[in-house]
Coordinates of C-alpha atoms in Angstrom, one line a residue:
M11 CA 112.8 93.7 76.0
F12 CA 110.9 97.3 75.0
A13 CA 108.2 98.2 73.5
G14 CA 104.7 99.9 73.6
A15 CA 103.0 102.6 76.0
V16 CA 99.6 104.5 76.8
V17 CA 96.7 105.7 76.7
A18 CA 94.0 107.3 75.3
S19 CA 92.5 105.7 72.0
V20 CA 94.0 102.9 70.4
H21 CA 95.3 103.2 66.5
S22 CA 94.3 107.0 66.3
Y23 CA 97.0 107.7 64.3
P24 CA 98.1 107.4 61.0
K25 CA 100.9 105.1 59.8
K26 CA 103.1 107.9 58.6
P27 CA 103.9 110.1 61.1
L28 CA 104.8 106.6 63.9
K29 CA 107.9 106.6 62.1
A30 CA 109.2 109.6 63.5
I31 CA 109.5 108.0 66.7
S32 CA 110.9 104.9 65.7
T33 CA 114.4 106.1 67.1
N34 CA 113.2 107.2 70.3
K35 CA 115.5 103.4 71.1
I36 CA 116.6 100.6 71.9
D37 CA 115.1 97.5 70.3
T38 CA 113.5 98.3 67.3
S39 CA 112.2 94.9 66.1
K40 CA 110.2 94.7 69.5
L41 CA 108.9 98.6 68.1
L42 CA 107.8 97.1 65.0
Q43 CA 105.9 94.0 66.8
T44 CA 103.9 95.6 68.1
L45 CA 101.4 98.8 67.9
Q46 CA 101.4 100.4 71.7
V47 CA 103.4 103.2 70.7
I48 CA 100.0 104.3 69.7
G49 CA 98.1 103.9 72.9
L50 CA 100.6 107.1 73.6
R51 CA 98.7 110.2 74.6
Y52 CA 99.9 112.7 71.9
P53 CA 102.2 110.0 70.2
N54 CA 103.8 111.9 67.8
F55 CA 104.7 115.3 69.9
F56 CA 107.5 113.6 71.6
V57 CA 110.6 115.1 69.8
G58 CA 113.8 114.9 71.1
T59 CA 112.5 113.1 74.6
K60 CA 114.3 109.8 75.6
F61 CA 111.7 107.1 76.1
S62 CA 112.0 103.3 77.5
F63 CA 109.5 100.8 76.5
L64 CA 108.4 97.6 79.0
D65 CA 106.3 95.6 76.7
S66 CA 104.7 92.0 78.0
S67 CA 107.4 89.9 77.2
V68 CA 109.3 91.8 80.2
L69 CA 106.3 92.2 82.2
Q70 CA 105.2 88.4 82.0
Q71 CA 108.6 87.7 84.3
Y72 CA 106.9 90.0 87.1
Q73 CA 103.0 89.1 86.8
Q74 CA 103.0 88.3 90.4
G75 CA 105.4 91.4 91.5
S76 CA 103.8 95.5 91.3
L77 CA 105.6 98.1 89.8
A78 CA 108.2 98.7 92.2
N79 CA 109.6 95.6 91.1
V80 CA 109.6 95.6 87.6
L81 CA 111.0 99.5 87.4
A82 CA 113.3 98.3 90.1
E83 CA 114.7 96.1 87.7
Q84 CA 114.4 97.1 84.4
S85 CA 114.6 100.4 83.8
Q86 CA 117.0 103.4 85.0
V87 CA 114.4 104.5 88.0
F88 CA 115.6 104.1 91.3
I89 CA 113.0 102.4 93.5
K90 CA 112.9 103.3 97.3
S91 CA 111.4 100.4 98.7
Y92 CA 110.5 100.5 102.6
G93 CA 110.4 96.3 102.0
P94 CA 108.5 93.3 100.1
G95 CA 104.8 95.1 99.2
M96 CA 105.4 98.0 101.9
L97 CA 105.6 102.0 100.8
A98 CA 107.8 102.0 97.4
S99 CA 108.5 105.4 95.6
P100 CA 110.5 106.3 92.4
S101 CA 113.7 109.1 92.1
F102 CA 113.5 110.2 88.6
R103 CA 117.6 111.8 88.2
G104 CA 117.9 112.8 91.8
G105 CA 113.9 113.8 91.8
N106 CA 111.8 112.6 94.7
A107 CA 108.3 110.8 94.1
S108 CA 106.2 114.0 94.2
Q109 CA 108.2 115.1 91.0
T110 CA 107.3 111.9 89.3
A111 CA 103.9 111.6 87.1
V112 CA 102.2 108.3 86.8
L113 CA 99.8 108.5 84.0
W114 CA 97.0 106.6 83.2
N115 CA 94.9 106.6 80.2
G116 CA 96.5 110.7 79.8
F117 CA 95.4 111.3 83.6
N118 CA 97.7 112.4 85.9
L119 CA 97.0 109.3 89.3
Q120 CA 99.7 111.3 91.2
S121 CA 97.9 111.7 95.2
P122 CA 96.5 115.1 95.3
M123 CA 97.5 114.2 99.5
N124 CA 100.7 113.5 99.3
G125 CA 101.4 114.2 95.6
Q126 CA 103.1 111.0 95.2
V127 CA 102.1 106.9 93.9
D128 CA 103.4 104.3 95.8
F129 CA 104.5 102.0 92.6
S130 CA 103.9 99.1 95.2
L131 CA 99.9 99.2 94.6
I132 CA 100.3 98.9 91.0
P133 CA 99.8 95.3 89.9
N134 CA 101.4 94.3 86.4
F135 CA 99.2 92.1 85.8
L136 CA 96.7 94.7 85.3
M137 CA 99.2 96.1 82.5
E138 CA 100.3 95.8 79.4
N139 CA 102.5 97.8 78.8
I140 CA 104.3 100.6 80.8
A141 CA 106.5 103.6 79.3
I142 CA 109.2 105.1 81.0
Q143 CA 109.5 109.1 79.8
Y144 CA 113.0 110.3 80.8
G145 CA 112.5 114.9 81.5
S146 CA 109.8 117.0 82.0
P147 CA 106.5 116.7 80.4
A148 CA 105.0 119.1 81.9
S149 CA 104.5 121.3 79.1
L150 CA 101.9 118.7 77.8
F151 CA 101.1 117.0 81.5
G152 CA 101.4 119.6 84.1
S153 CA 102.5 119.7 87.7
G154 CA 104.1 117.0 89.0
N155 CA 106.3 115.8 85.9
I156 CA 109.6 117.5 87.1
G157 CA 111.8 114.6 87.1
G158 CA 109.8 112.2 84.6
A159 CA 106.8 110.3 83.7
I160 CA 105.6 106.4 84.2
H161 CA 102.7 106.0 81.3
L162 CA 100.5 102.9 81.9
Q163 CA 98.5 101.1 79.3
S164 CA 95.9 98.3 80.3
N165 CA 94.2 98.7 77.3
K166 CA 94.6 96.4 74.1
N167 CA 92.5 95.7 70.4
I168 CA 91.0 92.5 71.1
P169 CA 91.0 90.6 68.3
L170 CA 87.7 89.2 67.3
G171 CA 85.4 86.1 69.2
I172 CA 86.7 85.6 72.9
H173 CA 89.6 85.7 74.6
T174 CA 91.0 84.5 78.3
E175 CA 94.2 84.7 80.7
T176 CA 94.2 83.3 83.5
L177 CA 97.1 83.5 86.4
L178 CA 97.9 81.2 89.0
G179 CA 101.1 81.8 91.4
T180 CA 102.7 81.1 94.6
G181 CA 106.1 81.7 96.7
S182 CA 108.2 82.8 99.1
F183 CA 106.7 84.2 102.7
G184 CA 103.3 82.2 101.8
N185 CA 102.7 84.2 98.7
R186 CA 99.3 83.8 97.1
T187 CA 98.1 85.4 93.7
A188 CA 95.4 84.9 91.1
G189 CA 94.5 86.7 87.7
A190 CA 92.2 86.9 85.0
K191 CA 91.7 88.7 81.9
I192 CA 88.4 88.1 80.0
A193 CA 88.2 89.7 76.7
Y194 CA 85.0 89.9 73.8
G195 CA 85.8 91.4 70.8
Q196 CA 83.3 92.7 67.9
K197 CA 83.7 94.4 64.6
N198 CA 82.5 98.0 66.2
W199 CA 83.0 97.2 69.7
Q200 CA 84.8 95.1 72.1
I201 CA 85.2 94.2 76.4
Q202 CA 87.6 93.3 78.6
E203 CA 87.8 92.8 81.9
K204 CA 90.4 91.8 84.7
V205 CA 90.7 90.9 88.3
F206 CA 93.3 90.7 90.5
V207 CA 93.9 89.3 93.7
Q208 CA 96.9 89.0 96.3
D209 CA 97.5 87.4 100.1
V210 CA 101.0 87.5 101.2
A211 CA 101.5 87.0 105.0
N212 CA 105.0 88.4 104.2
N213 CA 107.2 86.6 106.9
Y214 CA 110.0 86.9 104.8
S215 CA 113.7 86.2 106.1
Y216 CA 116.6 88.5 106.9
K217 CA 119.2 89.2 109.1
A218 CA 118.9 92.2 111.9
E219 CA 122.2 94.0 110.4
D220 CA 123.6 97.0 111.3
L221 CA 124.3 98.9 107.8
I222 CA 124.4 102.5 108.6
Q223 CA 128.2 104.2 108.0
P224 CA 130.3 105.2 109.4
G225 CA 131.0 102.4 112.5
A226 CA 128.9 99.6 110.8
Q227 CA 130.7 96.2 110.0
Y228 CA 130.5 96.6 105.5
T229 CA 131.1 92.8 104.8
Q230 CA 128.3 90.4 105.7
N231 CA 127.8 89.4 109.0
N232 CA 127.4 85.7 108.3
S233 CA 126.9 84.8 111.8
L234 CA 123.5 86.6 112.3
P235 CA 121.0 84.7 113.0
V236 CA 118.7 84.6 109.9
L237 CA 115.1 86.3 111.5
H238 CA 111.5 86.3 109.9
A239 CA 109.4 89.9 109.6
T240 CA 105.9 89.8 111.6
H241 CA 103.1 92.7 111.4
A242 CA 104.0 92.0 107.6
Q243 CA 101.4 90.4 105.7
Y244 CA 99.7 92.4 103.0
K245 CA 96.2 92.0 100.7
S246 CA 95.3 93.7 97.4
L247 CA 92.3 93.3 95.3
A248 CA 91.8 94.8 92.1
W249 CA 89.1 95.2 88.6
I250 CA 90.2 96.6 85.7
Q251 CA 86.7 97.0 83.1
E252 CA 87.3 98.6 80.1
F253 CA 84.7 99.2 76.7
Q254 CA 84.9 100.9 73.7
L255 CA 82.4 101.3 70.9
K256 CA 83.2 102.4 67.1
L257 CA 80.2 104.6 65.9
G258 CA 80.6 104.5 62.1
S259 CA 83.3 105.1 60.2
Y260 CA 84.7 107.8 61.8
Q261 CA 83.8 107.9 65.9
K262 CA 84.8 106.1 68.7
L263 CA 83.7 105.9 72.6
G264 CA 85.6 104.4 75.5
V265 CA 84.4 103.5 79.3
K266 CA 87.5 102.4 82.2
T267 CA 87.1 101.9 84.8
W268 CA 89.7 100.7 88.7
L269 CA 88.6 99.7 91.4
Q270 CA 91.3 99.1 93.9
Q271 CA 91.7 98.2 97.8
N272 CA 94.7 97.7 99.7
E273 CA 95.4 96.2 103.5
R274 CA 98.6 96.3 105.3
L275 CA 100.4 95.2 108.4
L276 CA 103.5 97.5 108.4
P277 CA 106.5 95.7 110.1
N278 CA 108.7 97.6 112.7
F279 CA 112.1 99.4 111.4
L280 CA 115.4 97.7 113.0
H281 CA 115.9 98.8 116.8
T282 CA 112.3 100.3 117.2
A283 CA 109.7 99.4 119.3
E284 CA 106.8 97.4 118.1
K285 CA 103.7 100.2 117.2
F286 CA 101.6 97.4 114.9
A287 CA 101.0 99.9 112.4
T288 CA 98.6 99.3 109.6
Q289 CA 97.6 100.8 106.5
A290 CA 94.3 101.0 104.2
D291 CA 94.4 102.3 101.0
K292 CA 91.1 102.8 98.2
T293 CA 90.7 103.8 95.2
A294 CA 88.4 104.3 91.8
K295 CA 89.2 105.5 88.5
G296 CA 87.3 106.1 85.8
I297 CA 87.1 107.6 82.2
V298 CA 85.0 108.7 79.6
D299 CA 86.7 109.2 76.0
Y300 CA 85.1 110.3 72.9
Q301 CA 87.5 110.2 69.6
Y302 CA 86.3 112.0 66.1
K303 CA 88.8 111.5 63.7
K304 CA 88.3 112.2 59.5
G305 CA 91.0 113.3 57.3
I306 CA 93.6 115.8 58.9
Y307 CA 91.9 116.5 62.1
E308 CA 90.8 114.7 65.0
L309 CA 89.3 115.7 67.8
Q310 CA 88.9 113.7 72.1
A311 CA 87.3 115.0 74.8
R312 CA 87.7 113.0 77.6
Y313 CA 86.5 113.0 81.1
G314 CA 87.9 111.8 84.3
Y315 CA 87.2 111.1 88.0
F316 CA 89.7 109.8 90.8
Y317 CA 88.8 108.8 94.3
D318 CA 91.6 108.2 96.8
F319 CA 91.4 107.0 100.7
L320 CA 93.7 106.6 103.1
Q321 CA 93.8 105.4 106.8
Y322 CA 96.7 104.8 109.3
Q323 CA 96.9 103.8 112.3
D324 CA 99.2 102.9 115.1
I325 CA 99.1 102.0 118.7
N326 CA 100.9 105.5 120.1
T327 CA 98.6 107.6 117.8
P328 CA 94.6 107.9 116.3
A329 CA 93.9 106.9 113.6
S330 CA 94.8 109.2 110.4
I331 CA 92.6 109.8 107.0
G332 CA 93.4 111.0 104.3
E333 CA 90.4 111.4 101.2
A334 CA 90.5 113.4 98.0
N335 CA 88.4 113.5 94.9
K336 CA 89.5 114.9 91.6
H337 CA 87.3 115.3 88.2
Q338 CA 89.3 116.4 84.8
I339 CA 88.2 117.5 81.9
Y340 CA 90.2 117.6 78.4
I341 CA 89.2 118.4 74.8
D342 CA 92.3 118.2 72.0
Q343 CA 92.4 118.8 68.9
F344 CA 94.4 117.3 66.4
V345 CA 95.9 118.5 63.0
Y346 CA 97.6 116.2 60.7
L347 CA 99.9 117.4 57.9
E348 CA 102.7 115.6 55.5
K349 CA 105.4 118.0 57.4
Y350 CA 103.2 119.8 59.8
Q351 CA 101.7 118.7 62.6
W352 CA 99.6 120.5 65.4
Q353 CA 97.7 120.0 69.0
I354 CA 95.7 122.6 70.9
S355 CA 94.1 121.7 74.4
A356 CA 92.6 122.5 77.0
M357 CA 92.1 121.2 80.7
W358 CA 89.9 121.6 84.3
Q359 CA 90.4 120.2 87.0
Q360 CA 88.4 119.8 90.7
T361 CA 90.1 119.1 93.9
R362 CA 89.0 118.4 96.8
A363 CA 90.1 116.8 100.1
Q364 CA 89.9 116.4 103.6
L365 CA 93.0 115.8 105.9
N366 CA 92.9 113.5 109.1
Q367 CA 89.7 113.6 109.9
G368 CA 89.7 117.2 109.9
S369 CA 86.2 119.0 109.3
S370 CA 87.6 121.4 106.8
N371 CA 87.0 120.3 102.7
Y372 CA 90.1 122.1 101.2
L373 CA 88.7 122.5 97.4
Q374 CA 91.3 123.5 94.5
Q375 CA 90.1 124.3 91.2
S376 CA 92.5 124.7 88.1
G377 CA 92.7 124.8 84.1
A378 CA 95.0 125.2 81.3
I379 CA 95.6 125.6 77.9
F380 CA 98.2 124.2 75.8
S381 CA 99.2 123.8 72.1
T382 CA 102.6 121.9 70.6
L383 CA 103.6 121.7 66.7
K384 CA 105.6 119.4 65.1
W385 CA 107.8 120.0 61.7
A386 CA 110.0 118.3 60.1
N387 CA 112.0 118.8 56.5
N388 CA 111.3 117.1 53.2
K389 CA 113.5 113.7 54.0
K390 CA 112.1 113.6 57.6
Q391 CA 115.7 113.4 59.0
L392 CA 115.3 116.8 60.9
Q393 CA 111.9 117.4 63.3
Q394 CA 111.9 119.9 65.7
Q395 CA 109.2 120.5 67.8
I396 CA 107.6 123.6 70.4
S397 CA 105.0 123.2 73.5
I398 CA 103.9 125.6 76.0
R399 CA 101.6 125.6 78.4
Q400 CA 99.5 128.2 80.1
E401 CA 98.0 127.0 83.9
V402 CA 95.8 128.9 86.0
L403 CA 95.4 127.6 89.6
G404 CA 92.4 129.6 91.0
M405 CA 93.2 133.2 90.5
K406 CA 96.5 132.4 89.7
L407 CA 98.9 132.1 86.4
I408 CA 101.0 129.4 87.0
P409 CA 104.6 130.4 85.2
L410 CA 104.5 130.2 81.6
M411 CA 105.5 126.2 80.8
P412 CA 107.3 126.2 77.1
S413 CA 109.7 122.9 75.9
Y414 CA 111.9 122.2 72.9
G415 CA 112.4 119.2 71.2
I416 CA 114.7 118.3 68.3
T417 CA 115.5 114.9 66.3
W418 CA 118.3 114.6 64.1
N419 CA 119.1 111.7 61.8
L420 CA 122.4 111.6 61.0
K421 CA 123.6 108.6 59.1
K422 CA 122.2 105.7 58.5
N423 CA 122.6 104.0 62.2
W424 CA 123.2 107.3 63.8
A425 CA 120.2 109.6 65.4
L426 CA 120.8 112.7 68.1
Q427 CA 118.3 114.1 69.8
G428 CA 117.4 116.6 72.4
N429 CA 114.8 118.2 74.2
V430 CA 114.9 121.7 76.8
A431 CA 111.7 122.4 79.1
R432 CA 110.3 124.0 82.0
S433 CA 108.5 122.3 85.0
Y434 CA 106.9 122.7 88.1
R435 CA 104.6 121.0 90.8
L436 CA 102.1 122.8 93.2
P437 CA 102.9 122.0 96.4
S438 CA 100.7 118.6 97.5
F439 CA 97.3 118.9 100.3
N440 CA 99.4 118.5 103.0
D441 CA 101.9 119.9 102.1
L442 CA 99.5 123.3 102.2
Y443 CA 97.0 122.0 104.6
W444 CA 98.2 119.0 107.0
P445 CA 96.7 119.9 110.9
E446 CA 98.7 121.8 112.8
M447 CA 102.1 121.7 110.0
G448 CA 100.7 122.5 107.0
N449 CA 102.1 126.1 105.0
A450 CA 99.1 127.8 102.8
Y451 CA 102.3 130.0 101.4
L452 CA 104.7 127.5 99.4
L453 CA 105.1 128.7 96.1
P454 CA 105.4 125.9 93.6
E455 CA 108.8 124.5 93.3
E456 CA 110.1 125.2 89.1
G457 CA 112.6 125.0 87.0
W458 CA 114.3 123.7 84.3
N459 CA 115.7 120.6 82.3
E460 CA 118.4 120.0 79.4
E461 CA 119.0 116.7 77.7
L462 CA 121.1 115.3 75.0
S463 CA 120.8 112.0 73.7
I464 CA 123.2 110.2 70.4
N465 CA 121.9 106.8 69.6
N466 CA 123.2 104.0 67.4
N467 CA 121.8 100.8 65.6
F468 CA 124.0 98.5 64.4
T469 CA 122.9 95.3 62.0
I470 CA 125.1 92.6 60.1
K471 CA 123.4 89.3 59.5
N472 CA 122.2 87.5 62.5
F473 CA 123.7 89.8 65.0
T474 CA 121.9 93.5 66.3
A475 CA 122.8 96.1 68.5
K476 CA 121.9 99.3 69.9
S477 CA 122.9 102.0 72.6
S478 CA 122.3 105.0 73.5
L479 CA 124.4 107.7 75.6
T480 CA 122.4 110.7 77.4
A481 CA 123.5 113.7 79.0
F482 CA 121.1 115.6 81.7
N483 CA 120.8 118.8 83.7
K484 CA 117.9 119.8 85.6
N485 CA 117.9 123.1 87.7
I486 CA 115.3 122.9 90.3
Q487 CA 114.1 126.2 93.0
N488 CA 112.0 126.2 95.8
W489 CA 112.1 123.1 96.2
I490 CA 110.3 121.6 99.4
I491 CA 110.8 120.3 102.4
W492 CA 109.6 119.4 106.4
V493 CA 111.9 121.2 108.4
P494 CA 111.3 121.0 112.6
N495 CA 109.7 123.9 113.6
G496 CA 110.6 124.7 117.0
S497 CA 108.6 122.1 118.8
T498 CA 108.1 118.1 118.4
L499 CA 106.1 119.1 114.6
S500 CA 107.5 119.3 111.2
T501 CA 106.3 122.0 108.4
P502 CA 106.8 122.4 105.1
K503 CA 108.8 125.2 103.7
N504 CA 110.6 126.4 100.4
I505 CA 114.4 125.6 101.3
Y506 CA 116.8 124.2 98.7
Q507 CA 117.8 125.1 95.1
V508 CA 119.2 121.4 93.8
W509 CA 121.1 121.1 90.9
S510 CA 120.8 117.2 89.3
R511 CA 123.5 116.3 86.2
G512 CA 124.4 113.1 85.0
L513 CA 125.0 109.9 82.1
E514 CA 122.7 107.5 81.3
A515 CA 123.8 104.6 79.2
D516 CA 122.0 102.0 77.3
W517 CA 122.9 98.8 75.6
K518 CA 121.6 95.9 74.0
C519 CA 122.6 92.8 71.3
K520 CA 120.9 90.3 70.2
W521 CA 122.6 87.4 68.2
K522 CA 119.6 85.0 66.4
T523 CA 119.5 81.5 64.6
K524 CA 116.8 79.0 63.9
N525 CA 116.1 77.9 67.2
I526 CA 118.5 80.1 69.6
I527 CA 118.2 83.6 70.7
L528 CA 121.2 85.0 73.0
A529 CA 120.5 88.4 73.9
W530 CA 122.8 90.8 76.8
G531 CA 122.7 94.5 78.0
G532 CA 123.1 96.7 80.7
L533 CA 121.7 99.9 82.1
H534 CA 124.4 102.7 83.3
D535 CA 123.6 105.9 85.7
F536 CA 125.9 108.3 87.1
T537 CA 124.0 110.8 89.3
L538 CA 124.7 113.9 90.9
A539 CA 122.0 115.9 93.0
S540 CA 122.7 118.3 95.1
N541 CA 121.7 121.3 97.3
E542 CA 123.4 124.5 95.8
T543 CA 121.5 127.1 97.7
S544 CA 119.8 126.7 101.1
N545 CA 116.9 129.6 103.1
M546 CA 118.1 128.1 106.1
Q547 CA 121.5 129.3 107.9
N548 CA 125.3 127.0 108.1
D549 CA 123.2 124.3 106.3
A550 CA 125.5 121.4 106.2
S551 CA 123.7 119.8 103.4
L552 CA 125.1 122.8 100.9
H553 CA 126.5 121.1 97.9
Q554 CA 126.1 117.4 99.2
Q555 CA 124.9 114.6 97.4
L556 CA 120.6 114.3 98.2
I557 CA 119.7 111.4 100.4
Y558 CA 118.7 108.4 99.2
T559 CA 120.0 109.9 95.5
P560 CA 122.6 106.6 94.7
R561 CA 125.6 108.2 92.3
L562 CA 125.9 105.0 90.5
K563 CA 123.6 102.6 89.2
H564 CA 124.1 99.5 87.5
H565 CA 122.1 97.0 85.8
L566 CA 123.6 94.1 83.6
Q567 CA 121.4 91.1 81.9
F568 CA 122.1 88.0 79.8
T569 CA 119.1 86.3 77.9
V570 CA 118.9 82.6 76.1
Q571 CA 116.3 81.4 74.8
Y572 CA 115.6 78.2 72.9
K573 CA 112.6 77.5 71.0
S574 CA 110.1 77.8 73.8
S575 CA 112.2 77.7 76.7
T576 CA 114.0 81.2 78.3
L577 CA 116.9 81.6 80.9
Q578 CA 117.7 85.1 82.1
Y579 CA 119.8 86.1 84.5
G580 CA 119.9 90.1 85.8
F581 CA 122.9 91.4 88.1
H582 CA 122.0 94.7 89.8
Y583 CA 124.5 97.3 91.8
I584 CA 123.4 100.4 93.6
G585 CA 126.1 102.4 95.0
T586 CA 126.4 104.4 98.3
R587 CA 123.3 106.3 99.6
F588 CA 123.8 109.4 102.1
I589 CA 121.2 108.9 104.8
A590 CA 122.1 112.4 106.8
S591 CA 121.4 115.9 104.4
D592 CA 124.8 116.6 105.2
A593 CA 126.5 113.5 104.0
S594 CA 127.9 112.4 107.6
T595 CA 126.2 108.4 107.6
W596 CA 125.3 106.2 104.9
L597 CA 124.6 103.6 103.6
N598 CA 127.3 101.4 101.7
P599 CA 126.9 100.0 97.8
Y600 CA 124.7 96.5 97.9
Q601 CA 123.9 94.1 94.5
Y602 CA 121.8 91.1 94.1
S603 CA 121.1 88.6 91.2
S604 CA 118.1 87.2 89.9
L605 CA 117.3 84.6 87.7
S606 CA 114.6 83.5 85.6
L607 CA 113.6 80.4 84.1
S608 CA 110.3 79.7 82.1
H609 CA 108.7 77.6 79.0
Y610 CA 105.7 77.6 76.8
F611 CA 104.0 75.0 75.3
N612 CA 100.6 74.5 73.6
L613 CA 97.9 72.3 73.8
N614 CA 95.3 72.8 71.0
K615 CA 94.2 76.5 71.0
T616 CA 95.6 76.9 74.9
S617 CA 99.2 78.7 75.1
I618 CA 100.3 77.1 78.4
Q619 CA 103.5 79.1 80.4
I620 CA 105.5 78.0 83.3
Q621 CA 107.8 80.6 84.9
L622 CA 110.0 80.1 88.3
F623 CA 111.3 84.0 89.2
V624 CA 114.5 84.0 92.1
Q625 CA 115.6 86.7 93.5
N626 CA 118.4 87.6 95.9
L627 CA 119.9 84.7 94.1
F628 CA 123.2 84.8 96.1
N629 CA 121.3 85.9 100.0
Q630 CA 122.4 89.1 99.6
S631 CA 121.5 91.6 103.2
Y632 CA 121.0 94.3 102.2
Q633 CA 118.5 97.5 102.7
I634 CA 117.5 100.4 100.1
I635 CA 116.1 102.6 103.2
A636 CA 118.3 102.4 106.6
N637 CA 117.0 99.9 108.8
A638 CA 114.2 98.1 106.6
P639 CA 116.0 95.2 105.4
M640 CA 115.3 93.4 102.1
P641 CA 114.6 89.7 102.0
L642 CA 117.0 86.9 101.4
A643 CA 117.0 84.9 98.5
N644 CA 113.3 83.8 97.3
Y645 CA 111.3 83.0 94.9
Q646 CA 108.2 83.1 92.7
L647 CA 106.3 80.3 90.5
S648 CA 103.9 81.1 88.1
L649 CA 101.3 79.5 85.9
K650 CA 99.8 81.2 83.2
I651 CA 97.0 79.7 80.6
K652 CA 95.6 81.7 78.0
I653 CA 92.8 80.9 75.5

């Protein structure tokens, strides 16, 4: 269930240091099967940090879906979804979407305009592995890394020769999906092309239930008719190309590009007048990376260019357009010794944005110097890491960002790990400059994160059990929220001081024989996230749970595999979510189940997989966002052919 992760240069690091991170969790057997852990940027510098990994064996169940789908069902990240194919944003440990970094090949994809990444727009088919990093990696990755980070990997080592993979999919709501991967590998170079196309009528079925409490009937109203969504169609076209060239024995050069466009008709909320809203998103990403590695020394030089375009329109307002482009340059140096590993890096970034068709362009430049030192005792039972980052925005110094991590292998089957880190988030361009509403005097959000985990691995004959328990604490000052400014408009202000704390538990058991594998496990989390002080008088939100932050989440999963056939059942429970900051109204808990059935078979050198995935198996009516109903029972059927 777990493996692999993200970026910059593949197979760049020696094997000995890699052993140091194998305690990070949960399924060691999976970690040993693949080498994608090497793909993580700075893989040796995450001591004491909680990770979970989603490898290709997990992603294959969600090949027609998006990053939002797989994270909602296979992680402890809460996904706030407005419906299938619509805006989906993450919440890490009580944080919001703009406090979650999404990193592709070590570059942050957060929009300069709104500070977010829409997870519904990232196709799983284009990614080989996903790594989820909990807590704050701000000392390595900078602004926006308050709650955690999602690392995306779309590159891998390609065996010699030509290799192809084709995906054909259909499903409920007029879902039509196609994808193709073509890769060619030679001794000194490799190239890969990936294309994903999706067209969904999205006339999903639902019941128009009023689920807002107090006042709504909590039990499902079975007498209500089944309705079908209108004006909800979406289309997506994405293309990724990756090229890597080996320059002699010590050097590599890589080029990666990612082009994508999405068009969506946005359905109305329940009980609101039809707006016939539309949204178009376009993005272009390009990365060039160079690596030199000889002996104990390694140099990486990387350049990234990122372009984002968003247009929203409805019948009540003229088109609203946001457009931004960003240039980033990194110079990273690494030194690997037996007991010590050191990294020092420099970063420069220039971002330009144009908001709401305004005639003004906004320019922002920043730079950073950051360094990390990791050391271990003789037997590597105790590993420690200290990191520090100094960033400058324009002519202003950002507060110094330090972090410290420790991993202690107590006994053969037990490990203790912990981390403390300072974090921050710079206001987005929308926060600062949106016409008539932006606030150019906003302060960065900043605070401290602490976490402590205890991990256990147990093996006896054909049975393995692995578990982890994590306690976390997070205090954030100058929390930015948009508040009414006395007219019909709102403006962002530094209002809240937020305190998030909680517990996370995950466990997995596996029993296998010659032909049968049984696996079962769970993800559980308890989160309290409250506003402890406020700059507004008589603020009723004080000490209340933040809106759309469930206190409890549970995910249970059971898998049985017989030879080449696999059956998997998942149960998901999400607790109460307040939808008013004073906790006066809320949505009750919801639960749903999913079922996946897949079968592999081989014809000569061709591997064929057929899969059926059923979501909301028992036809539950629920809403993640108030008055945005989620679909009743639905299915996806896919055929994947690999040569």
